PDB file of C-alpha atoms in Angstrom:
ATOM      1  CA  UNK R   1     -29.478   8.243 -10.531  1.00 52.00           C
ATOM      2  CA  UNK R   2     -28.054   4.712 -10.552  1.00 50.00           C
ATOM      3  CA  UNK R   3     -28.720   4.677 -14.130  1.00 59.00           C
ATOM      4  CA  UNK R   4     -26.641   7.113 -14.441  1.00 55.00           C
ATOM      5  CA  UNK R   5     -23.670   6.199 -12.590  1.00 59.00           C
ATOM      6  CA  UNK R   6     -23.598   3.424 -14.162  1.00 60.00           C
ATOM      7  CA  UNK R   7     -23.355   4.657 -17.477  1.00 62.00           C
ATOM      8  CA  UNK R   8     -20.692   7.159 -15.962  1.00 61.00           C
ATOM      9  CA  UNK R   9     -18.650   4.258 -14.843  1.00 69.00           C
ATOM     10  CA  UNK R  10     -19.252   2.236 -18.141  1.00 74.00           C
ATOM     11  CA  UNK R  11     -17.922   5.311 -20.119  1.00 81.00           C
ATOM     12  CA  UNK R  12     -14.835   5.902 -17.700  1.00 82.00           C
ATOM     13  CA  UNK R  13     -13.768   2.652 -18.065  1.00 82.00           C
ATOM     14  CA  UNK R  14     -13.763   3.015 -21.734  1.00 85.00           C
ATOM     15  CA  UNK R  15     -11.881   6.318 -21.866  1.00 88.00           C
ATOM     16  CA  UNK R  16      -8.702   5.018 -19.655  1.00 87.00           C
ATOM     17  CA  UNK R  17      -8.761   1.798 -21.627  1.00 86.00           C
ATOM     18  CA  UNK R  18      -8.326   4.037 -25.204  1.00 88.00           C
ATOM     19  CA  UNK R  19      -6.170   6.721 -23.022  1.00 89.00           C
ATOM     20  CA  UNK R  20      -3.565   3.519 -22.095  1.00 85.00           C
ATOM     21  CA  UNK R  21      -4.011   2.301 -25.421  1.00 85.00           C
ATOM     22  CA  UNK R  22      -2.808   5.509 -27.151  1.00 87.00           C
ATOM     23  CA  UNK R  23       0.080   5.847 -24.663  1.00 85.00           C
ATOM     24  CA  UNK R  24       1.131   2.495 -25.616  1.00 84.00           C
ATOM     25  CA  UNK R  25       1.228   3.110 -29.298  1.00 84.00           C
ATOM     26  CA  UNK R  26       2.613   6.380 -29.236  1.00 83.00           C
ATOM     27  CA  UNK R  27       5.059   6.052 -26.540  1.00 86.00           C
ATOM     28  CA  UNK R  28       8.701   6.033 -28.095  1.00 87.00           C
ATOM     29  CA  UNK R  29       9.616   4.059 -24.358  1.00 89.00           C
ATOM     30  CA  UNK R  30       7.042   3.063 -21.864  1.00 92.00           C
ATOM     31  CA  UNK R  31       7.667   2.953 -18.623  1.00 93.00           C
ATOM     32  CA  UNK R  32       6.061   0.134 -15.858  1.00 94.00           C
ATOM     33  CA  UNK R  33       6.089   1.037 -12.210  1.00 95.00           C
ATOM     34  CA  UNK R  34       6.530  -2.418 -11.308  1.00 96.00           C
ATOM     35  CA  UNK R  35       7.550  -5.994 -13.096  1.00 95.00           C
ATOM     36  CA  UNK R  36       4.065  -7.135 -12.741  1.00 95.00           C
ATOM     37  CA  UNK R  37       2.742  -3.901 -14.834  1.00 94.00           C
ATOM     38  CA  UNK R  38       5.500  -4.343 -16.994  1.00 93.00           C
ATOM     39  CA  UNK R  39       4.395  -8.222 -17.503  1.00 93.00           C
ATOM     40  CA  UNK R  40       0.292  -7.076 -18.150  1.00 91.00           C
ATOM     41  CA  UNK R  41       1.511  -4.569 -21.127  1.00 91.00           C
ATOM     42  CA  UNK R  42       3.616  -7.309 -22.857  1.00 90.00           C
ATOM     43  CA  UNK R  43       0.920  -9.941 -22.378  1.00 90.00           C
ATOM     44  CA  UNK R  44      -2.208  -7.191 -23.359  1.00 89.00           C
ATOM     45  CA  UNK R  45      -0.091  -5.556 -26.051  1.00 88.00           C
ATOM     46  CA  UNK R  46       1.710  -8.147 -27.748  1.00 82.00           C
ATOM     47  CA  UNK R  47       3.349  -6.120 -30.415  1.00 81.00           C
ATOM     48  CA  UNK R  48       5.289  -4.082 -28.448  1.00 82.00           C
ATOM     49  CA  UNK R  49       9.321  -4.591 -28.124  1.00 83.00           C
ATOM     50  CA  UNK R  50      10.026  -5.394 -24.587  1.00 84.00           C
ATOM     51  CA  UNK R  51      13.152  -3.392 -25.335  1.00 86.00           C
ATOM     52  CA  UNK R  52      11.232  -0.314 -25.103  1.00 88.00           C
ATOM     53  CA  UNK R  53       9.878  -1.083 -21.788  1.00 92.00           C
ATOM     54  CA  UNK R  54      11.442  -0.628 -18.691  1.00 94.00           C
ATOM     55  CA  UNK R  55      10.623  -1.318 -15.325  1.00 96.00           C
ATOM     56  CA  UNK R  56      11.111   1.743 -13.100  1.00 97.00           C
ATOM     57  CA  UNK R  57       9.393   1.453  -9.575  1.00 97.00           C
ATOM     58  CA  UNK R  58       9.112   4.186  -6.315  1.00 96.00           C
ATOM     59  CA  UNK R  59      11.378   4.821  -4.138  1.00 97.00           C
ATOM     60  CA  UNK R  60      11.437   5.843   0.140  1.00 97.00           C
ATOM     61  CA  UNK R  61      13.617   6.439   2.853  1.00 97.00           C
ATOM     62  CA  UNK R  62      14.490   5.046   6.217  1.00 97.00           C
ATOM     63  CA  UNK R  63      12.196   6.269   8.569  1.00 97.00           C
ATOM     64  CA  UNK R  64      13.023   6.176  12.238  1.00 95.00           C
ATOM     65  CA  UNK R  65      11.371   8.951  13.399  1.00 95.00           C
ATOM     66  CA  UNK R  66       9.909   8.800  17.557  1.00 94.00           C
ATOM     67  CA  UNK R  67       8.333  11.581  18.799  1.00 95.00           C
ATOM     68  CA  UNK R  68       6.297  10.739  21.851  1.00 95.00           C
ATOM     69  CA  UNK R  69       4.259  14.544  21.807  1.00 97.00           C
ATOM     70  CA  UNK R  70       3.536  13.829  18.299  1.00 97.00           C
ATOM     71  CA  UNK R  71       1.948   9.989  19.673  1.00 97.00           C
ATOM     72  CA  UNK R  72       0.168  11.701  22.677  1.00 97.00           C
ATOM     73  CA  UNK R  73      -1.545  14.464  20.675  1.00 97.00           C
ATOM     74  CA  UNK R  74      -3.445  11.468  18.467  1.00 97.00           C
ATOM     75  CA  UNK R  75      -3.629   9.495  22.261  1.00 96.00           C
ATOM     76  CA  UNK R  76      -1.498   6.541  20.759  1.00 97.00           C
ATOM     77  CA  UNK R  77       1.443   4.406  22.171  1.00 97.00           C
ATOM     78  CA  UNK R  78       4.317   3.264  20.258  1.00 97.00           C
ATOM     79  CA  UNK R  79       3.743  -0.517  19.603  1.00 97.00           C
ATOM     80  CA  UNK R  80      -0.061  -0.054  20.786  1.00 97.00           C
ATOM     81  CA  UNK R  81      -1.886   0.071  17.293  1.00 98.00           C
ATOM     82  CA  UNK R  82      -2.262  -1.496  14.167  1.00 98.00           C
ATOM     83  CA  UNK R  83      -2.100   1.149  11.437  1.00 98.00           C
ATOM     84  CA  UNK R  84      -3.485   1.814   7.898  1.00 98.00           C
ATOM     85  CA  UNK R  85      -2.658   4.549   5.817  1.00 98.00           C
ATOM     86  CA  UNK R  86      -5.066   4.858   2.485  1.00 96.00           C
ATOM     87  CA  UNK R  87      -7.758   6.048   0.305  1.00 94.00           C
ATOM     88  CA  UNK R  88     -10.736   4.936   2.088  1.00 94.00           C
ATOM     89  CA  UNK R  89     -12.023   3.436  -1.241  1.00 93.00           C
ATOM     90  CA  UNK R  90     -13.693   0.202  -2.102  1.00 92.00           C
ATOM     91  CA  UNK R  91     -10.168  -0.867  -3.494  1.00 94.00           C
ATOM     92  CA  UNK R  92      -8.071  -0.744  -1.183  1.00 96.00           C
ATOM     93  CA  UNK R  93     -10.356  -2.922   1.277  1.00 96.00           C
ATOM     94  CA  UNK R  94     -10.965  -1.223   3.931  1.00 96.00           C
ATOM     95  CA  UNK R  95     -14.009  -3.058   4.988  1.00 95.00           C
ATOM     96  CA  UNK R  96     -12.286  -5.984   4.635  1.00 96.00           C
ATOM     97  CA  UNK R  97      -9.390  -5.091   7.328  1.00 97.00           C
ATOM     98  CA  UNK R  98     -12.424  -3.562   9.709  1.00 96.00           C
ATOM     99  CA  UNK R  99     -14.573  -7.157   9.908  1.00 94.00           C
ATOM    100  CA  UNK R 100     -11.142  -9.115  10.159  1.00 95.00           C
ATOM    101  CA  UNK R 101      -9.732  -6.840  13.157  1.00 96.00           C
ATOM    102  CA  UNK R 102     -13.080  -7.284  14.955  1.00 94.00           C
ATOM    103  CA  UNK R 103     -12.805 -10.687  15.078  1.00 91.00           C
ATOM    104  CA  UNK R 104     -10.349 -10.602  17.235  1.00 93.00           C
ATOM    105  CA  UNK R 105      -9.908  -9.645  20.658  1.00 92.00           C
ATOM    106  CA  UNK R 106      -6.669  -7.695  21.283  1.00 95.00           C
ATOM    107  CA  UNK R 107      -6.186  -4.806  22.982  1.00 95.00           C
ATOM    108  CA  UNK R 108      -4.102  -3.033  20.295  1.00 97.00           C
ATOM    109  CA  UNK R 109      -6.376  -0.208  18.246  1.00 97.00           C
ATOM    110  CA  UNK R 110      -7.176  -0.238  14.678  1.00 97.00           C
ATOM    111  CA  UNK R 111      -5.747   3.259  13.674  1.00 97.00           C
ATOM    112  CA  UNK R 112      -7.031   4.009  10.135  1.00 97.00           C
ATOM    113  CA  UNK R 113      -5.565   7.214   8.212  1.00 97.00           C
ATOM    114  CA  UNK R 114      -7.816   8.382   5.339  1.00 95.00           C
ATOM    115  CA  UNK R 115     -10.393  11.282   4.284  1.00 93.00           C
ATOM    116  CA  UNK R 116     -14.043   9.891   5.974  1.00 88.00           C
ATOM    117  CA  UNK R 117     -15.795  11.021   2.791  1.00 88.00           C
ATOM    118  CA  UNK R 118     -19.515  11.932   2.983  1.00 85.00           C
ATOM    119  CA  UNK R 119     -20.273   8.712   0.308  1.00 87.00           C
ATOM    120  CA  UNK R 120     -22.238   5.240   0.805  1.00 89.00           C
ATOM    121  CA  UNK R 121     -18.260   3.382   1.451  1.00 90.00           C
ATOM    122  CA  UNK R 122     -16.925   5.317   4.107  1.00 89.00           C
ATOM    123  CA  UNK R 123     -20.668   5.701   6.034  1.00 88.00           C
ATOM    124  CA  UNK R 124     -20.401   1.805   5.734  1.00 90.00           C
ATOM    125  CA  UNK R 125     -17.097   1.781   7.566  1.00 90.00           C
ATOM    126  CA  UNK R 126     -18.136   4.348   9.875  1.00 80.00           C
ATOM    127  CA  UNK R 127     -21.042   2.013  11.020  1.00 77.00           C
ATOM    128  CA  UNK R 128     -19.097  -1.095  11.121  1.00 68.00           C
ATOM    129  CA  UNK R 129     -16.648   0.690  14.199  1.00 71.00           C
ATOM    130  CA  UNK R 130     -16.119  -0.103  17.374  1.00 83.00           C
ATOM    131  CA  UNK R 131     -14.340   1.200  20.182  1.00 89.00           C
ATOM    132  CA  UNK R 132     -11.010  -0.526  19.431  1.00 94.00           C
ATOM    133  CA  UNK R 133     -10.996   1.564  15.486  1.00 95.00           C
ATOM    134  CA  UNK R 134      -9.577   5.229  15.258  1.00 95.00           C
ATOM    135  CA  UNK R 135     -10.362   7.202  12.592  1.00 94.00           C
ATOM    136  CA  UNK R 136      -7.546   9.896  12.448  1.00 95.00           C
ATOM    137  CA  UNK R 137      -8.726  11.894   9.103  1.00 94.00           C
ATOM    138  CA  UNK R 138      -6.168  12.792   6.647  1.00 96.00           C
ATOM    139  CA  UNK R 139      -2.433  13.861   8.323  1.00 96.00           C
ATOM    140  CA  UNK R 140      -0.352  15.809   6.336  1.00 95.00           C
ATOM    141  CA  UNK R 141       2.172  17.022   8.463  1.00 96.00           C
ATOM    142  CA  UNK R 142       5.011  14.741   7.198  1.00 96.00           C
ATOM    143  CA  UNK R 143       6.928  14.564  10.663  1.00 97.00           C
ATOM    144  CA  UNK R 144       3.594  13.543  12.210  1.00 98.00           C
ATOM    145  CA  UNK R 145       2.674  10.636   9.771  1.00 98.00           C
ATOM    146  CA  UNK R 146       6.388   9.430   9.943  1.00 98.00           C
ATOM    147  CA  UNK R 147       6.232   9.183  13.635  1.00 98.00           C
ATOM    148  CA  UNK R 148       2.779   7.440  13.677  1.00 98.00           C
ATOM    149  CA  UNK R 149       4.083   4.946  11.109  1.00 98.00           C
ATOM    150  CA  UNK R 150       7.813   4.328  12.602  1.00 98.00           C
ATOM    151  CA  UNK R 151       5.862   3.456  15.939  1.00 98.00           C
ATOM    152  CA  UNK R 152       2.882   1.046  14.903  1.00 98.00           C
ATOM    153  CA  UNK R 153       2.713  -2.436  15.926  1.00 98.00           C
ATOM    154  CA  UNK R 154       2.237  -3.671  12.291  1.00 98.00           C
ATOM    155  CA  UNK R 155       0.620  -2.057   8.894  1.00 98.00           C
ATOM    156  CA  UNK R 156      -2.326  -3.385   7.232  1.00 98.00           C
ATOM    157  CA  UNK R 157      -1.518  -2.486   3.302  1.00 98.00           C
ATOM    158  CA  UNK R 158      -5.704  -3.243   1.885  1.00 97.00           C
ATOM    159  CA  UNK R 159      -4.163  -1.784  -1.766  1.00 96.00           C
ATOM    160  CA  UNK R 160      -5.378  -4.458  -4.546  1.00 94.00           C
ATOM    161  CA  UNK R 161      -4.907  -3.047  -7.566  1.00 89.00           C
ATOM    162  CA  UNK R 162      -1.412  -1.364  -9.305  1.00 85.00           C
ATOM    163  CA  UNK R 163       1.935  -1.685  -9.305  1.00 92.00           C
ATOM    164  CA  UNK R 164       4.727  -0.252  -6.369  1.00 96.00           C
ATOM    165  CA  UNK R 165       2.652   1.384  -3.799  1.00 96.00           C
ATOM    166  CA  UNK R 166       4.247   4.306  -2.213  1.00 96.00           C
ATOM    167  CA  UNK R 167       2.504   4.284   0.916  1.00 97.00           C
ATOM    168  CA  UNK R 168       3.511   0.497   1.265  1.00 98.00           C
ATOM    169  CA  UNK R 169       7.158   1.753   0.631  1.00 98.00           C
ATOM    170  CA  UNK R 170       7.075   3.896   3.319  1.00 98.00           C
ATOM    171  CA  UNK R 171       5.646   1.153   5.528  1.00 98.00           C
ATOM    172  CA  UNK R 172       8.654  -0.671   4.982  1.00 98.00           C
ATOM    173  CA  UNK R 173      11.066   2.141   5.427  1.00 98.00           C
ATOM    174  CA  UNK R 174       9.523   2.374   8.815  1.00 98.00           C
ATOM    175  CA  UNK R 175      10.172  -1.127   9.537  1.00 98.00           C
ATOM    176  CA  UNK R 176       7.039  -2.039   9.837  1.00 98.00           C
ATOM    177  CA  UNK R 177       5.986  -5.717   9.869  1.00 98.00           C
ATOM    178  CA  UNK R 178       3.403  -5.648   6.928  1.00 98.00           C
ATOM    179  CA  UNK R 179       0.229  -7.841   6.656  1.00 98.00           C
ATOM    180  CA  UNK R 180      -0.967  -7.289   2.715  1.00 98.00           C
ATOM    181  CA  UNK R 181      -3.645  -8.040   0.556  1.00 98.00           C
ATOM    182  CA  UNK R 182      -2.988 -11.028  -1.501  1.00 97.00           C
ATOM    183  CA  UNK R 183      -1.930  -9.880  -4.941  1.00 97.00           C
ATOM    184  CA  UNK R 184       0.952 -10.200  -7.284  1.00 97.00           C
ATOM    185  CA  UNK R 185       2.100  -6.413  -7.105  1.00 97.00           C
ATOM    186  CA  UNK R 186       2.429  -6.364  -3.162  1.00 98.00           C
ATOM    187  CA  UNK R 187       3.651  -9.698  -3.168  1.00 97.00           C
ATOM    188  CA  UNK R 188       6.464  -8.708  -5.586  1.00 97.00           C
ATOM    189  CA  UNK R 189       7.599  -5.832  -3.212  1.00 98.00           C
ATOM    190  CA  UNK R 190       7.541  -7.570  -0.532  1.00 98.00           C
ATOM    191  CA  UNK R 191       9.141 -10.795  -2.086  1.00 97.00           C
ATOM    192  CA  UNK R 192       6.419 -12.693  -0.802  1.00 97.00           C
ATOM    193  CA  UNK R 193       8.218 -12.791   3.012  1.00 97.00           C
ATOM    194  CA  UNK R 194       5.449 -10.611   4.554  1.00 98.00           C
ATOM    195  CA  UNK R 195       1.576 -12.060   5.969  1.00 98.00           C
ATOM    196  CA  UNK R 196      -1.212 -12.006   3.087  1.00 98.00           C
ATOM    197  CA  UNK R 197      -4.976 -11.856   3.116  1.00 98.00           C
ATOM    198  CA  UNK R 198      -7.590 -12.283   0.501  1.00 96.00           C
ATOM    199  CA  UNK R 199     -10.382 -11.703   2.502  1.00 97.00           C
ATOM    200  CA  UNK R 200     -11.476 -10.651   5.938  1.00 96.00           C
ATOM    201  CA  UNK R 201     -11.397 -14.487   8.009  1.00 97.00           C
ATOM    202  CA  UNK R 202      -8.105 -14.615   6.499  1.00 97.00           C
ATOM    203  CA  UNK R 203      -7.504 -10.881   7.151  1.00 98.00           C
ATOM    204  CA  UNK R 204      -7.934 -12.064  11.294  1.00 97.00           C
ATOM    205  CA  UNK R 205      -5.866 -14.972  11.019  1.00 97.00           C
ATOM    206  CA  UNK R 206      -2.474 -13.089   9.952  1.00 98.00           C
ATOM    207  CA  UNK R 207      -3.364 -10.145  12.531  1.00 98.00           C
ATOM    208  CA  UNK R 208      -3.384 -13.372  15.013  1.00 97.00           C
ATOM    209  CA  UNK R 209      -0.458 -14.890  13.459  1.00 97.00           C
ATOM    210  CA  UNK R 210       1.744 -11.475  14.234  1.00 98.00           C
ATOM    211  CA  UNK R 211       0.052 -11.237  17.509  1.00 97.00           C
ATOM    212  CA  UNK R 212       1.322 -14.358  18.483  1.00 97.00           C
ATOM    213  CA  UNK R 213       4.926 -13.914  17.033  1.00 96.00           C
ATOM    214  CA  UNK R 214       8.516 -13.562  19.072  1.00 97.00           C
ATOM    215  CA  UNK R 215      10.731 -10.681  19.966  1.00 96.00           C
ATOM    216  CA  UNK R 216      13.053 -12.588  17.487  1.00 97.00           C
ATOM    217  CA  UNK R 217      10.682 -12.974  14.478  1.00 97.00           C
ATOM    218  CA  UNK R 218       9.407  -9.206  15.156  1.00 97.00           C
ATOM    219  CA  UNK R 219      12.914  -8.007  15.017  1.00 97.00           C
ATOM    220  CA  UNK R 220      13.640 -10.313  11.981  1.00 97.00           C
ATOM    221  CA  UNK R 221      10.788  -9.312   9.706  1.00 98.00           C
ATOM    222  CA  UNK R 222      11.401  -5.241  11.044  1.00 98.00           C
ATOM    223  CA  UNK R 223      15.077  -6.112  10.155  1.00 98.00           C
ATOM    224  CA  UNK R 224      13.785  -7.193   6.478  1.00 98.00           C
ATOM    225  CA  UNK R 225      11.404  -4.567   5.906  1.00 98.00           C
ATOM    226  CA  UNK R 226      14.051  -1.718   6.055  1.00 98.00           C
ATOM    227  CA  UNK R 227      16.808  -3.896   3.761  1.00 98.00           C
ATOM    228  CA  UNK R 228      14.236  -3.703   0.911  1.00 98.00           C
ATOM    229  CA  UNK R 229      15.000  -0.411   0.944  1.00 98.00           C
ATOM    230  CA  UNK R 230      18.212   0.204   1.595  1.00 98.00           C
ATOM    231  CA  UNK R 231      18.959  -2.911  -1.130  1.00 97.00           C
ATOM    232  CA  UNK R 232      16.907  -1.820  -4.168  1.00 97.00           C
ATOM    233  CA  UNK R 233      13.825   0.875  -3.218  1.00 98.00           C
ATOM    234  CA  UNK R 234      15.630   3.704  -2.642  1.00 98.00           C
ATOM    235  CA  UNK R 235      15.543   6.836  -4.068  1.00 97.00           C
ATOM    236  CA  UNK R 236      18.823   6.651  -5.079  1.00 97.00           C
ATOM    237  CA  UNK R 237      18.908   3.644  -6.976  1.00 98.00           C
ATOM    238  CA  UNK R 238      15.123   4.900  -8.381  1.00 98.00           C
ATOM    239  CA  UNK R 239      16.412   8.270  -9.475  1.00 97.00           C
ATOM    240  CA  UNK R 240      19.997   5.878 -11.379  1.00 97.00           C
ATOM    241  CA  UNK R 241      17.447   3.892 -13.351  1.00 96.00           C
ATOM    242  CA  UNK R 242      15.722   6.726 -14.760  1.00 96.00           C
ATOM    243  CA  UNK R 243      18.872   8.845 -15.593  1.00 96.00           C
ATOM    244  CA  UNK R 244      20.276   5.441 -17.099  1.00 94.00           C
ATOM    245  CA  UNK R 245      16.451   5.142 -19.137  1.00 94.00           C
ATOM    246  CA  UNK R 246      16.800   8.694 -20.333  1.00 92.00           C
ATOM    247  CA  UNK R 247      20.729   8.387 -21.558  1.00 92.00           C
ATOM    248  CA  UNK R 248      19.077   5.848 -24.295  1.00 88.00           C
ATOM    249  CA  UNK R 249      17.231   8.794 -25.911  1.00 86.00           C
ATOM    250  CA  UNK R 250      19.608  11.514 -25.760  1.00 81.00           C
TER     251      UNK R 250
END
């Protein structure tokens, strides 16, 4: 069975790599969900014209939403949790966030939205719990999710690999304080003014470090969180760049 997998895997691999490859070639424009994607195709494919490429990210909206029913039907308190909000894959480093939040001791609960899938990564995470972690499932009432997110103490973004993350958007629209892996693609949305990790020790020492912060700094980095997207990732300015894109083709 591993064998297979792995040959699986090996074959996947191969058919996005030719699949991206024929989109570049093909493409008449291409366009990169963030600058750091954009950056990768112009390095990997060096005969394209950067003309042709444009840099189009995701967009969210403010979120302010407080609905204490909504908080006491998942038993939560507004400023009471830390919250993640993901595909409970090996990616997005879930594991990672689980061992650094137990090394602390804090009070506040590890709320973790995300499908518990029946596979060898999420029965790891389910045995690595403790009291403190809250699995809530998948949420897909809107109101609901916007409420849990507007009233978190921080958000733990695990994501490692692509460009603009929507879910780390939202974070932001919620004014959450976010505490990020350590890559270039969340560093470039957050313009490298938020708390990074690379791995789980680290992962417990900027938990600690916004733990230990201010009313001041809390209200400063909340402040900061919502301007990036009422200055640039906004659906409005998103929804400008492609009509502006699209007017070169016409």
């Amino acid at each position: 069975i591993e064998s297979i997998r792995g040959k699986w895997s090996y074959i996947t691999k191969k058919l996005i790599k030719s699949s991206e490859y024929l989109t570049v070639k093909l493409s008449t424009a291409i366009i990169a969900d963030s600058a750091e994607i954009k950056q990768y195709l112009l390095q990997r494919y060096s005969t394209l014209n950067k003309e042709n490429i444009y840099t189009i990210e995701y967009g969210a909206y403010e979120n302010s939403m407080h609905d204490t029913s909504v908080l006491d039907k998942y038993y939560l308190r507004k400023d009471s949790y830390f919250l993640v909000v993901a595909r409970l894959v090996q990616e997005n480093n879930i594991h990672m966030i689980i061992e650094g939040y137990k090394n602390l001791k804090t009070d506040k609960k590890l709320v973790i939205i995300g499908i518990l899938s029946n596979d060898a990564y999420c029965n790891s995470l389910n045995d690595n719990r403790d009291d403190r972690i809250v699995f809530l499932g998948g949420i897909y009432n809107k109101q609901e999710l916007m409420v849990i997110r507007y009233s978190c103490f921080a958000y733990i973004h695990g994501h490692s690999v692509g460009g603009t993350n929507p879910s780390l958007l939202e974070a932001l629209g919620s004014r959450n304080i976010v505490i990020a892996h350590d890559n270039i693609y969340n560093k470039e949305v957050t313009q490298r003014e938020m708390f990074y990790f690379y791995d789980s020790n680290e992962c417990s020492e900027r938990i600690k470090q916004v733990l230990e912060m201010g009313t001041e700094e809390i209200n400063s980095k909340k402040k900061f969180s919502l301007s990036l997207i009422k200055g640039y990732y906004n659906w409005e300015n998103i929804t400008r760049k492609y009509l502006n894109t699209l007017q070169n083709y016409l």
